[in-house]
C-alpha positions as a Python dict, from the first residue, in 0.01 Angstrom:
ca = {
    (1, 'X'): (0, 0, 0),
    (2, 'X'): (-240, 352, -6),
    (3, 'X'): (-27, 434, 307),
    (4, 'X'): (265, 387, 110),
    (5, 'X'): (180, 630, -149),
    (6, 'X'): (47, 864, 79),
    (7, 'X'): (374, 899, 197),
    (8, 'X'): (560, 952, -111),
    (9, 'X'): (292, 1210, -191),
    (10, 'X'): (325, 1384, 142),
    (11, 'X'): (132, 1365, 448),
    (12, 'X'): (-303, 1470, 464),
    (13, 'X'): (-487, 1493, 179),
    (14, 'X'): (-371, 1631, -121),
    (15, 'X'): (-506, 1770, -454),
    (16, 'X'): (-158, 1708, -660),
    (17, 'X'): (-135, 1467, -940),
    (18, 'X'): (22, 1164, -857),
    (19, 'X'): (369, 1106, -1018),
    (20, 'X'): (400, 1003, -1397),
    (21, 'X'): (591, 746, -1494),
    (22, 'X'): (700, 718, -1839),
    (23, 'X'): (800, 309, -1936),
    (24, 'X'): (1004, 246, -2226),
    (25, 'X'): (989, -111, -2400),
    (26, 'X'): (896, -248, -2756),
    (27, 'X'): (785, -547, -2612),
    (28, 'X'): (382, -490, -2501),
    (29, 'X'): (356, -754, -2284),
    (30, 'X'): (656, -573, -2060),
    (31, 'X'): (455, -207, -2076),
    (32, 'X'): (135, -376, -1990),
    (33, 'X'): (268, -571, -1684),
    (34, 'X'): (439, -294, -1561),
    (35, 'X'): (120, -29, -1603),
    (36, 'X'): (-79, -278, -1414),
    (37, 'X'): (218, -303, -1102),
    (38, 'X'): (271, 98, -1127),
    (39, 'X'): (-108, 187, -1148),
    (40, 'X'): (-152, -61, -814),
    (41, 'X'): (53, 173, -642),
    (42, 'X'): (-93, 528, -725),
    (43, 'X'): (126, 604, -1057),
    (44, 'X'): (0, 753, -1321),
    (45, 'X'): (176, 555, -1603),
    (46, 'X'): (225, 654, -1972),
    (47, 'X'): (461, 427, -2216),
    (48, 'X'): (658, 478, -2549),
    (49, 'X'): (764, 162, -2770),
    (50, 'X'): (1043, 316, -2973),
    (51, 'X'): (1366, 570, -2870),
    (52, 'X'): (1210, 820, -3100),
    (53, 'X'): (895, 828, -2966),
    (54, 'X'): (1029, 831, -2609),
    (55, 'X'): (1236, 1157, -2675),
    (56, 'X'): (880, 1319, -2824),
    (57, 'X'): (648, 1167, -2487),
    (58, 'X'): (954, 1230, -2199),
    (59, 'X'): (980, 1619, -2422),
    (60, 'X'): (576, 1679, -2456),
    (61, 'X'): (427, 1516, -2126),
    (62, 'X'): (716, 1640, -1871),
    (63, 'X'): (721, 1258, -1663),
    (64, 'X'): (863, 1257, -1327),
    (65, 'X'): (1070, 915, -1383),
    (66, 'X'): (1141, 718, -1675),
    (67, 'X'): (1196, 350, -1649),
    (68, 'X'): (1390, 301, -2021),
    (69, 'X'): (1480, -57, -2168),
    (70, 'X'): (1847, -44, -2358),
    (71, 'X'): (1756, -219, -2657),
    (72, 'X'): (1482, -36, -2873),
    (73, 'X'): (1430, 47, -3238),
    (74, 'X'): (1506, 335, -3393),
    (75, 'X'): (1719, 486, -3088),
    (76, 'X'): (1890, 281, -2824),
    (77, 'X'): (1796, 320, -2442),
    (78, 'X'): (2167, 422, -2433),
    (79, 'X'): (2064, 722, -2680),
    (80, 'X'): (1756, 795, -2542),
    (81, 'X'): (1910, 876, -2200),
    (82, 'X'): (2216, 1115, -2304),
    (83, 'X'): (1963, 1333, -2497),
    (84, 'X'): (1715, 1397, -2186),
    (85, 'X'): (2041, 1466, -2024),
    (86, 'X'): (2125, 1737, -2259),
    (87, 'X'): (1744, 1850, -2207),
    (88, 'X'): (1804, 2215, -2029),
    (89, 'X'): (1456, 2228, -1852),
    (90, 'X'): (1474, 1924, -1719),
    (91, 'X'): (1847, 1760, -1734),
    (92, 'X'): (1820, 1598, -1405),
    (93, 'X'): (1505, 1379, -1464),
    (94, 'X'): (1563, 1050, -1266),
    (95, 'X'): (1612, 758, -1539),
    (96, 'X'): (1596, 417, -1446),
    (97, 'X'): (1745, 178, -1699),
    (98, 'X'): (1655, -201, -1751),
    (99, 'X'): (1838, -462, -2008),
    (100, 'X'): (1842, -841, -2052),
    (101, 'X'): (2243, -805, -1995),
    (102, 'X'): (2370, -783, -1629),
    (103, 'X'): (2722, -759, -1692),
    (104, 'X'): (2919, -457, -1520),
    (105, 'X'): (2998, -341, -1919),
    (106, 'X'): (2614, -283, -1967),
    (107, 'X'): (2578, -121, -1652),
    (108, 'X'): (2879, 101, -1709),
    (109, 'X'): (2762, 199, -1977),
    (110, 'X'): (2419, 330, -1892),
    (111, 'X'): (2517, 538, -1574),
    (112, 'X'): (2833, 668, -1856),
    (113, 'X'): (2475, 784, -2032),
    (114, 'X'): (2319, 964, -1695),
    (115, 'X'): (2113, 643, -1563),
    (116, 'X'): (2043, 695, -1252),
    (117, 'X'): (1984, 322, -1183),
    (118, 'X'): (2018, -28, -1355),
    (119, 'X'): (1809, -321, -1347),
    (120, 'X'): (1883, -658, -1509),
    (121, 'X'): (1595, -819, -1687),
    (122, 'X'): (1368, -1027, -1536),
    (123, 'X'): (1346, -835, -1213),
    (124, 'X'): (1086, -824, -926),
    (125, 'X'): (785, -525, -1011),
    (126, 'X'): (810, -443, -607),
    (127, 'X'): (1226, -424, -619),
    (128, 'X'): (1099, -167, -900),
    (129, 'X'): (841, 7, -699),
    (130, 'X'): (1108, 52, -422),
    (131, 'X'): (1331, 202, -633),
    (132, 'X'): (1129, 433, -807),
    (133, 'X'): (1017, 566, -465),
    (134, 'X'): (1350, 660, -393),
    (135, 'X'): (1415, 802, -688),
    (136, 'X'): (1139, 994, -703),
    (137, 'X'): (1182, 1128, -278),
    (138, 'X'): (1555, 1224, -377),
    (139, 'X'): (1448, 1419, -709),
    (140, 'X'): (1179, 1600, -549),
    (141, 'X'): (1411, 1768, -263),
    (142, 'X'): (1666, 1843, -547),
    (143, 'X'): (1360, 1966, -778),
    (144, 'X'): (1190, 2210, -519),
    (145, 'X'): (1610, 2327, -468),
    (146, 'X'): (1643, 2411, -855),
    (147, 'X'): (1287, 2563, -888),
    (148, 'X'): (1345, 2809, -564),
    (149, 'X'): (1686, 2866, -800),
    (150, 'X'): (1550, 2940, -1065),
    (151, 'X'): (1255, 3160, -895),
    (152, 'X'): (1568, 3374, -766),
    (153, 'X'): (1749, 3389, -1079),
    (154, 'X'): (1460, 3551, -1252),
    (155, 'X'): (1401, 3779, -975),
    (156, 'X'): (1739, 3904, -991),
    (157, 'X'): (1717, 3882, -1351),
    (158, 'X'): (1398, 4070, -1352),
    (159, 'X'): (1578, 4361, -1117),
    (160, 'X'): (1856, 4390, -1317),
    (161, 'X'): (1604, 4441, -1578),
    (162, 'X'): (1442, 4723, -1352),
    (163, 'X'): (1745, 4859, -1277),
    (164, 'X'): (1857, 4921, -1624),
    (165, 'X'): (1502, 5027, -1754),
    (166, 'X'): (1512, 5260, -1462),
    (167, 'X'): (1889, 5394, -1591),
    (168, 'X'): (1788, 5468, -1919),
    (169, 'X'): (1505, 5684, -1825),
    (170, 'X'): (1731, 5879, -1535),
    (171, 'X'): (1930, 5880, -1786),
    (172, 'X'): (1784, 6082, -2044),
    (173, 'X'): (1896, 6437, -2163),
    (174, 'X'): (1733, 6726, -1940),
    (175, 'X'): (1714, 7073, -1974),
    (176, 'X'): (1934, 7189, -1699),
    (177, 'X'): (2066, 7510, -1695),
    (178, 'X'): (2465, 7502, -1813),
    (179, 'X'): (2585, 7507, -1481),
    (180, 'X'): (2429, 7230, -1353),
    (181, 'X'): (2392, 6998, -1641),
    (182, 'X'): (2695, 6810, -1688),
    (183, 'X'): (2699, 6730, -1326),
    (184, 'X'): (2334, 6612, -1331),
    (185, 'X'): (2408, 6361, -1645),
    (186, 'X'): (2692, 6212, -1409),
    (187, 'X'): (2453, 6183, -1091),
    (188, 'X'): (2244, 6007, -1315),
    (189, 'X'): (2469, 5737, -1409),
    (190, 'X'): (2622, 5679, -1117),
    (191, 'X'): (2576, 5326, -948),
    (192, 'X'): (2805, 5375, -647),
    (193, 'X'): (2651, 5554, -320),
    (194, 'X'): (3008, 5733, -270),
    (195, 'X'): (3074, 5887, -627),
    (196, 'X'): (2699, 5996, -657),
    (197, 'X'): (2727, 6145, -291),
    (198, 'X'): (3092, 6268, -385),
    (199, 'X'): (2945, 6477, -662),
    (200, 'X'): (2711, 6614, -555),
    (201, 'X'): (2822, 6763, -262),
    (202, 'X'): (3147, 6893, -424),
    (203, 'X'): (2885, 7052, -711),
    (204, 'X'): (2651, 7167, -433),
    (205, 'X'): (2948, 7367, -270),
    (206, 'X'): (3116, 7473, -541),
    (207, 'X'): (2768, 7633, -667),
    (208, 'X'): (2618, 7766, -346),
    (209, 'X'): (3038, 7883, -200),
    (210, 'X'): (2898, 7725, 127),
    (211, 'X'): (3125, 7580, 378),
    (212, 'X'): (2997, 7236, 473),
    (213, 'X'): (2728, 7072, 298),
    (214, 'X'): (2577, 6720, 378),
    (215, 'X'): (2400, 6412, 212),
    (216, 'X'): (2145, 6269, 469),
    (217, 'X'): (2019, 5957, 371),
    (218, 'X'): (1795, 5658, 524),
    (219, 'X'): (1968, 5377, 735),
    (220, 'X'): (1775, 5092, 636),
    (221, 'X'): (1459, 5143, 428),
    (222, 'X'): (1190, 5375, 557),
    (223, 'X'): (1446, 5430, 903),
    (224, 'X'): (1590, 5746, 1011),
    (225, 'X'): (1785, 6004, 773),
    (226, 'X'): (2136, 6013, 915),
    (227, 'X'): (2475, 6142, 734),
    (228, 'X'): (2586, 5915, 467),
    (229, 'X'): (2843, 6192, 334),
    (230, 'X'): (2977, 6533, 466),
    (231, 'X'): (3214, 6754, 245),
    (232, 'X'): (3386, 7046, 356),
    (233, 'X'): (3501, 7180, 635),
    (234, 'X'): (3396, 7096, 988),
    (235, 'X'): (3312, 6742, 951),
    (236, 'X'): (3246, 6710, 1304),
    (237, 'X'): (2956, 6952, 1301),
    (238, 'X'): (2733, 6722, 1187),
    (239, 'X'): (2806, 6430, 1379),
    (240, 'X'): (2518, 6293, 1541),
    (241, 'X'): (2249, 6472, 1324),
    (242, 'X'): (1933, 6257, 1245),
    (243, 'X'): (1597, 6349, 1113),
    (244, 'X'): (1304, 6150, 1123),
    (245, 'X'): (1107, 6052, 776),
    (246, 'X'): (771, 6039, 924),
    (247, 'X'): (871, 6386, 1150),
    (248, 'X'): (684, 6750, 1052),
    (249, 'X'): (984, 6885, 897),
    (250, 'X'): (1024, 6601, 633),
    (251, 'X'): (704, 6576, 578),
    (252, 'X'): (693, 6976, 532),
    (253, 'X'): (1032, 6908, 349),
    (254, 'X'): (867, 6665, 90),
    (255, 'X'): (582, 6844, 39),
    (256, 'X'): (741, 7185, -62),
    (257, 'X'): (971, 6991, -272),
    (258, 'X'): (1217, 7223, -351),
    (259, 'X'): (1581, 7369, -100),
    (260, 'X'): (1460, 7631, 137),
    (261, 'X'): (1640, 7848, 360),
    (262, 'X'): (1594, 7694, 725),
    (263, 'X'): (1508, 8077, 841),
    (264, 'X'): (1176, 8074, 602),
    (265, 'X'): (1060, 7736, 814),
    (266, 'X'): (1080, 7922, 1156),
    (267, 'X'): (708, 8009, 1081),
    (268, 'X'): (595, 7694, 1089),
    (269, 'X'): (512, 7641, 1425),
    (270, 'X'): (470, 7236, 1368),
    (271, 'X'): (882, 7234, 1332),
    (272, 'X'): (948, 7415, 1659),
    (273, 'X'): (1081, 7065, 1821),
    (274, 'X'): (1303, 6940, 1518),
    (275, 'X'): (1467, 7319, 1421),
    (276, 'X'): (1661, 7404, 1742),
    (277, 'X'): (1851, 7121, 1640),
    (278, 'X'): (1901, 7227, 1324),
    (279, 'X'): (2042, 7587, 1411),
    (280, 'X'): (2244, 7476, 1679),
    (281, 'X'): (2482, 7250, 1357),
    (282, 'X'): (2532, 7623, 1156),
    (283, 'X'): (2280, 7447, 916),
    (284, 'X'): (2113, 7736, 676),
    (285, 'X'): (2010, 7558, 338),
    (286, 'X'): (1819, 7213, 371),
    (287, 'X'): (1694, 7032, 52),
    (288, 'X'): (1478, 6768, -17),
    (289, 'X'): (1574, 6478, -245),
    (290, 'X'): (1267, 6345, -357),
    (291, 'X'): (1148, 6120, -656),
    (292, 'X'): (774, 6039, -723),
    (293, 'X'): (683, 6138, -391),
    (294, 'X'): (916, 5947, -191),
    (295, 'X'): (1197, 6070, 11),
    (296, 'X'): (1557, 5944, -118),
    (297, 'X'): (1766, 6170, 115),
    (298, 'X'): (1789, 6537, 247),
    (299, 'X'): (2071, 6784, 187),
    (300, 'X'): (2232, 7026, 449),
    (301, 'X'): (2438, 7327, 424),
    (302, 'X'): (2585, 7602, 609),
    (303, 'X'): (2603, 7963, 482),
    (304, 'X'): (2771, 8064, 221),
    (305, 'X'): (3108, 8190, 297),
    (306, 'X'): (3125, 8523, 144),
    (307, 'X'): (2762, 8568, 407),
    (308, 'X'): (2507, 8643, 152),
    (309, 'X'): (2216, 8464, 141),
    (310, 'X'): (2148, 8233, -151),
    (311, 'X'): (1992, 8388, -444),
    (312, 'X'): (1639, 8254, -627),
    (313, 'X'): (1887, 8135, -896),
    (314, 'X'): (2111, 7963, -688),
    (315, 'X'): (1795, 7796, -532),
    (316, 'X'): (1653, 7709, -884),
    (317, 'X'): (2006, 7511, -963),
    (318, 'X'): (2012, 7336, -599),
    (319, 'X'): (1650, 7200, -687),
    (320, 'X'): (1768, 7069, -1000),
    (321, 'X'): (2104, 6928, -863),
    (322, 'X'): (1873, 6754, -562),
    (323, 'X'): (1649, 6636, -871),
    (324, 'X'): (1879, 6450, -1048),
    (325, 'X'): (2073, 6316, -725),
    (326, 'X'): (1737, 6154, -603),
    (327, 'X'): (1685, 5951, -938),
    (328, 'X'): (2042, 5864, -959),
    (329, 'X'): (1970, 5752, -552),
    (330, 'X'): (1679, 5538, -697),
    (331, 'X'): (1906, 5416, -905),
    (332, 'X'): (2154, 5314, -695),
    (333, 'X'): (1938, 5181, -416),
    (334, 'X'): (1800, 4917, -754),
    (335, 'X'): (2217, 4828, -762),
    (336, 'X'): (2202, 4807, -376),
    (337, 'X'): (1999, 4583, -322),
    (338, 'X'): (2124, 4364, -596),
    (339, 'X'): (2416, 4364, -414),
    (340, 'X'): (2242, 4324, -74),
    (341, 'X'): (2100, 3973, -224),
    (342, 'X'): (2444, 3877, -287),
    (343, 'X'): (2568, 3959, 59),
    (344, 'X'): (2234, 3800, 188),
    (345, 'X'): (2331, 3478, 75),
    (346, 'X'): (2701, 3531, 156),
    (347, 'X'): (2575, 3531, 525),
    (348, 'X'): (2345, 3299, 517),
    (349, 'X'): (2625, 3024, 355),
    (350, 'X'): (2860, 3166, 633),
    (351, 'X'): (2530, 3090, 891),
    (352, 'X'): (2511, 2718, 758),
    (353, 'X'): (2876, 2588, 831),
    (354, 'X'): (2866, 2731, 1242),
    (355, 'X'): (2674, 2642, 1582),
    (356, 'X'): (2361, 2887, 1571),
    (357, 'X'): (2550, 3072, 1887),
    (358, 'X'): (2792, 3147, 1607),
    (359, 'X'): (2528, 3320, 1405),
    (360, 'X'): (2393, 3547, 1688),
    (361, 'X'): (2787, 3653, 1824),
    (362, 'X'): (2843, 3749, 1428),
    (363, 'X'): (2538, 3968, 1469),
    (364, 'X'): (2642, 4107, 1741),
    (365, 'X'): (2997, 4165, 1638),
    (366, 'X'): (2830, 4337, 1299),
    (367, 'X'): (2611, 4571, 1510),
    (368, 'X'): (2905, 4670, 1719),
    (369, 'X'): (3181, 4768, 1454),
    (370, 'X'): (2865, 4941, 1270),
    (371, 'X'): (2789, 5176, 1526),
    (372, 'X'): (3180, 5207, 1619),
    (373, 'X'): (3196, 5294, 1205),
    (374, 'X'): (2895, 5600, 1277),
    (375, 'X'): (3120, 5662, 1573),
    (376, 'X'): (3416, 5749, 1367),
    (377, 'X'): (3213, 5896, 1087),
    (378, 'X'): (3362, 5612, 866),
    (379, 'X'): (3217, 5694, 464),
    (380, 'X'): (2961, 5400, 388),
    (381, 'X'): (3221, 5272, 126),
    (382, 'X'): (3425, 5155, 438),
    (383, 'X'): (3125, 5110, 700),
    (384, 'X'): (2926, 4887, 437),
    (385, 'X'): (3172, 4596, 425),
    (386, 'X'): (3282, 4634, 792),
    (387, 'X'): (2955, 4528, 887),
    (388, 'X'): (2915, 4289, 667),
    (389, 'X'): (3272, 4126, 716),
    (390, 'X'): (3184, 4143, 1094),
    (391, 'X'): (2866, 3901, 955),
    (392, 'X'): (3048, 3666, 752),
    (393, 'X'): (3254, 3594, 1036),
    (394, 'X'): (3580, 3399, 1030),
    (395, 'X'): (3396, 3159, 712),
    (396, 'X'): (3522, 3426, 473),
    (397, 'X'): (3863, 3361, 529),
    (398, 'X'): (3833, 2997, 470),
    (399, 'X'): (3855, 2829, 117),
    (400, 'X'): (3518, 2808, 49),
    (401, 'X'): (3436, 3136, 184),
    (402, 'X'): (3681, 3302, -50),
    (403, 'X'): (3570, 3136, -353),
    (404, 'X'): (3214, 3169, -308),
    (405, 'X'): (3279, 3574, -216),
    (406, 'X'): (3485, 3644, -554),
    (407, 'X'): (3231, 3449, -715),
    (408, 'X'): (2945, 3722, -581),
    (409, 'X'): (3188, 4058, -626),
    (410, 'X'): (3196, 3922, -1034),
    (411, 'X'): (2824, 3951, -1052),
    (412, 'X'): (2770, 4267, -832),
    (413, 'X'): (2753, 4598, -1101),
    (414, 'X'): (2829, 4839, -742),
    (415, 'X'): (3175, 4733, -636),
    (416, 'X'): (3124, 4692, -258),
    (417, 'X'): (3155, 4304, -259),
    (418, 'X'): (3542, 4383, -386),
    (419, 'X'): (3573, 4664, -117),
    (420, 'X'): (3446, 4353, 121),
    (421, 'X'): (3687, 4134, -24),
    (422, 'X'): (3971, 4392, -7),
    (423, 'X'): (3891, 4446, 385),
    (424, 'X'): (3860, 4107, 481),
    (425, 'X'): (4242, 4022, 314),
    (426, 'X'): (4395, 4370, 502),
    (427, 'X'): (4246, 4253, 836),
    (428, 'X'): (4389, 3908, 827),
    (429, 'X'): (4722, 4047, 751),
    (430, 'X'): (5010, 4011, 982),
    (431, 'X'): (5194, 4357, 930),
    (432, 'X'): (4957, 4651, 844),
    (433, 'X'): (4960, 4759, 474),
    (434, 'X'): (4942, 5122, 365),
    (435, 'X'): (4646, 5234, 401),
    (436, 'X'): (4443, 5302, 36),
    (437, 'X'): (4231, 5570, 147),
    (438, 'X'): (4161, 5771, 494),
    (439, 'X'): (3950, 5580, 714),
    (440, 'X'): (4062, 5214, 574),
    (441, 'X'): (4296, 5222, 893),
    (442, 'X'): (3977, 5214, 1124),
    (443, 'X'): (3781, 5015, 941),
    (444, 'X'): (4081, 4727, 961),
    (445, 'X'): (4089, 4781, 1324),
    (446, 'X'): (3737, 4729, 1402),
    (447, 'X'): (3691, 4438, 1188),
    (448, 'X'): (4002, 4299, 1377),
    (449, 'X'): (3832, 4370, 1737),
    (450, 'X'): (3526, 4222, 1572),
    (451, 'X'): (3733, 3893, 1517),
    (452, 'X'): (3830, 3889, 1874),
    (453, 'X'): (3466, 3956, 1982),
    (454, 'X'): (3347, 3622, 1805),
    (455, 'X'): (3665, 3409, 1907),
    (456, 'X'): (3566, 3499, 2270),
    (457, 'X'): (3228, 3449, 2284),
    (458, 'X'): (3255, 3116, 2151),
    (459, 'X'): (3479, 3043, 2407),
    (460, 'X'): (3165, 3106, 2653),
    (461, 'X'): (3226, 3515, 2750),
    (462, 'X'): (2958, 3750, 2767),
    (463, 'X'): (2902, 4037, 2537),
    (464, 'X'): (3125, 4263, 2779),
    (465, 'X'): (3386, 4095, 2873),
    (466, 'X'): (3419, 3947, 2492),
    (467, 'X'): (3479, 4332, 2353),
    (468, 'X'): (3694, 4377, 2660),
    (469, 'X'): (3892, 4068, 2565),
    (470, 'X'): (3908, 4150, 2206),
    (471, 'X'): (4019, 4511, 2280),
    (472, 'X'): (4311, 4398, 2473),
    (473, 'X'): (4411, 4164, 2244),
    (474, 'X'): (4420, 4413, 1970),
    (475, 'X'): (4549, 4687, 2180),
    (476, 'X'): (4842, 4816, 1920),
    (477, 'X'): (4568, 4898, 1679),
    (478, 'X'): (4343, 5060, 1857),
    (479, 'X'): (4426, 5442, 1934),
    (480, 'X'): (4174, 5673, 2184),
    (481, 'X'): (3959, 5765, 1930),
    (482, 'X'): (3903, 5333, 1799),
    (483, 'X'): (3853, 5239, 2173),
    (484, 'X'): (3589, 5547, 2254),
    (485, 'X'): (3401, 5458, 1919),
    (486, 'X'): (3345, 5082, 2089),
    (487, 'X'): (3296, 5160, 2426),
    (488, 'X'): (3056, 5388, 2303),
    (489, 'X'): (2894, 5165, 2064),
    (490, 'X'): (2864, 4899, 2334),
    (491, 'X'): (2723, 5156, 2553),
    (492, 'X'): (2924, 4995, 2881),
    (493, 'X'): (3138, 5254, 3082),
    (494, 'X'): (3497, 5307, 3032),
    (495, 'X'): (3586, 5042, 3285),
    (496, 'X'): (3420, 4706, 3191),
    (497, 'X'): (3328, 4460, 3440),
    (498, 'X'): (3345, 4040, 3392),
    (499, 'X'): (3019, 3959, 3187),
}
């Protein structure tokens, strides 16, 4: 029989209490019999003798089963069971109900209550035993579920908490000079990556008359700065450009912390391998965006257009502008990764309903269109959810997958789970929509090679021949600059060969 408890318990030795049963029954001679059977067994074994004091034990001493007779004084077993139903820290405690009447009425009635089982009176203490032990193995799996729930719920409750904390400070007023102010407040605020980046950059070119100017920010946490938004004109020009975070010239960058001209670092000889680069992209003004010592992105520039250089003033603003763009960054990387939990789980539902090929040919398929996205120099509001879509795989067109993704863009503050939503409905369209915004085109395109990608591997192709397939079958979307972006994302020549 220890064997048999051991089990329930869980295997090797163990320093957990073992499970409390709470037994409800005026009659004495019932609670005493079935102490003696339950404490045989391992249980630990508490009893109430009324519906009242039931309610006050099951409340206070937090059993793991309760084994409730129907008739009792002052409140009914019937009674007793509906209100630990309606108990929100524990509504799912497994209660076992026993009465002198067997008919199907009595029995009705008690699961109608939330009994999880019914006994008829007498009964056998082992036929109990057995069925507590079920009970108890089934509530523990769905027990450990809710906690690791609720252990999320006030994580994400405690970020959002973060988050806004860390908005009302960003937030506050600051003495910025007139020029700059109004634009700072909005930076600030700002929760999307796009209308922060946006702003910025049009304020940063407006102030400075420059040409081009640039956000640089980090791919993935701690990775490589790359261009997350260009304004201006010459987009191309800084195609390509990435700057290492643990390199000399962001580390000089973030320790200066304030714009420089890129001349005044030429006499640093440390940044003699990173500048050439630099030069060679017209890039004249660079500017760190830095918030309590760590590195939220790097701003670019050309020169200014009338071929002055940029005054101390001018200088003085930028630092401010950069200022308030790497809090309002902070910010929105707090809203990001909110977001990025919801698009975590997203995948990982999408993960559970396919083959575990599926999973890696979606990760594949994400990687691709991402890099075919840098190709194109897609904004992040379009290369976020491409990738992602790519992830989700075909799951988010089905039922399920729609519900479950409307369900996550109503609790994400950013925005990008709709922009998902809105990319996954144009690529399964039949006839191509008009477009929304510049770039959407591409991004639709992609996502439907990315289909095509998945449908052929899982009909056994290789990585190769599956883009190859996928490209031919979505030939009338793809134009010369879609199918260089792949083939150059897939890094296989022009001409693919049968994988």
């Amino acid at each position: 029989m220890g064997g048999a408890v051991s089990g329930l318990l869980g295997p090797g030795p163990s320093t957990a209490a073992p499970p409390c049963i709470l037994v409800v029954d005026d009659d004495r001679r019932v609670v005493d019999l079935l102490s003696i059977a339950l404490g045989a067994h391992g249980y630990r074994v508490t009893s109430a003798a009324d519906g009242d004091e039931a309610v006050r034990v099951a409340l206070a001493k937090r059993p793991d089963l309760v084994v409730l007779d129907v008739r009792l004084p002052k409140k009914s077993g019937l009674e007793v069971c509906e209100i630990l139903r309606q108990d929100p820290d524990d509504p799912y405690l497994p209660i076992i109900m026993v009465s002198a009447a067997s008919e199907t009425e009595a029995r009705l009635q008690g699961f109608a209550r939330g009994a999880d089982d019914y006994l008829a009176k007498p009964f056998s203490p082992r036929e109990l035993v057995a069925r507590i032990r079920r009970l108890l193995a089934r509530a523990g799996d769905a027990r450990e579920s809710r906690r690791r729930s609720r252990e999320a719920e006030l994580e994400l409750a405690h970020a959002r908490d973060d988050a806004r904390r860390a908005h009302a400070d960003l937030s506050r007023e600051q003495h910025l000079r007139a020029l700059g102010a109004g634009v700072a407040r909005a930076l600030l605020g700002a929760l999307d990556a796009d209308e922060l980046s946006g702003r910025f950059l049009l304020a940063v070119r407006a102030h400075l008359g420059v040409s081009v100017a640039a956000l640089l920010t980090p791919e993935r946490a701690g990775g490589t700065l790359v261009p997350a938004a260009v304004r201006g004109d010459g987009l191309d020009r800084f195609a390509g450009l990435a700057v290492r975070p643990d390199g000399e010239f962001a580390t000089l960058l973030s320790a200066l912390d304030r714009p420089a001209r890129l001349a005044e670092l030429e006499r640093f000889p440390e940044l003699t391998p990173e500048l050439p680069a630099l030069i060679a992209k017209g890039i004249s003004i660079v500017a760190p965006l830095a918030r309590g010592g760590a590195l939220e992105g790097l701003l670019v520039a050309d020169e200014r257009r009338d071929g002055e250089d940029a005054s101390r003033a001018d200088l003085e603003v930028l630092g401010l502008l950069c200022e308030a763009a790497a809090g309002g960054l902070a910010n929105v990387r707090r809203c990001r990764a909110l977001a990025d939990g919801l698009i975590e789980t997203l995948v990982a539902r999408a993960g559970e309903t396919g083959a575990v090929e599926d999973s890696g040919a979606r990760a594949e398929a994400a990687a691709l269109v991402a890099r075919a996205a840098r190709a194109l120099t897609l904004p992040l509001r379009l290369a976020d959810p491409l990738a992602h879509a790519a992830a989700l795989g075909d799951w988010a067109e089905t039922a399920a997958g729609r519900h479950a993704l409307a369900l996550a863009a109503g609790a994400d503050p950013t925005g990008r789970l709709l922009a998902l939503a809105r990319l996954i409905e144009r690529a399964a369209e039949p006839v191509a929509a008009e477009a929304a915004e510049p770039g959407e085109p591409d991004a639709v395109a992609l996502l439907q090679v990315a289909r095509g990608y998945l449908a052929a591997r899982r009909q056994g192709a290789g990585a190769a021949r599956a883009l190859a397939r996928a490209m031919e079958t979505c030939a009338g979307v793809l134009d010369d600059a879609r199918r260089r972006a792949l083939r150059d994302a897939a890094d296989w020549p022009a001409r693919p060969t049968a994988a």
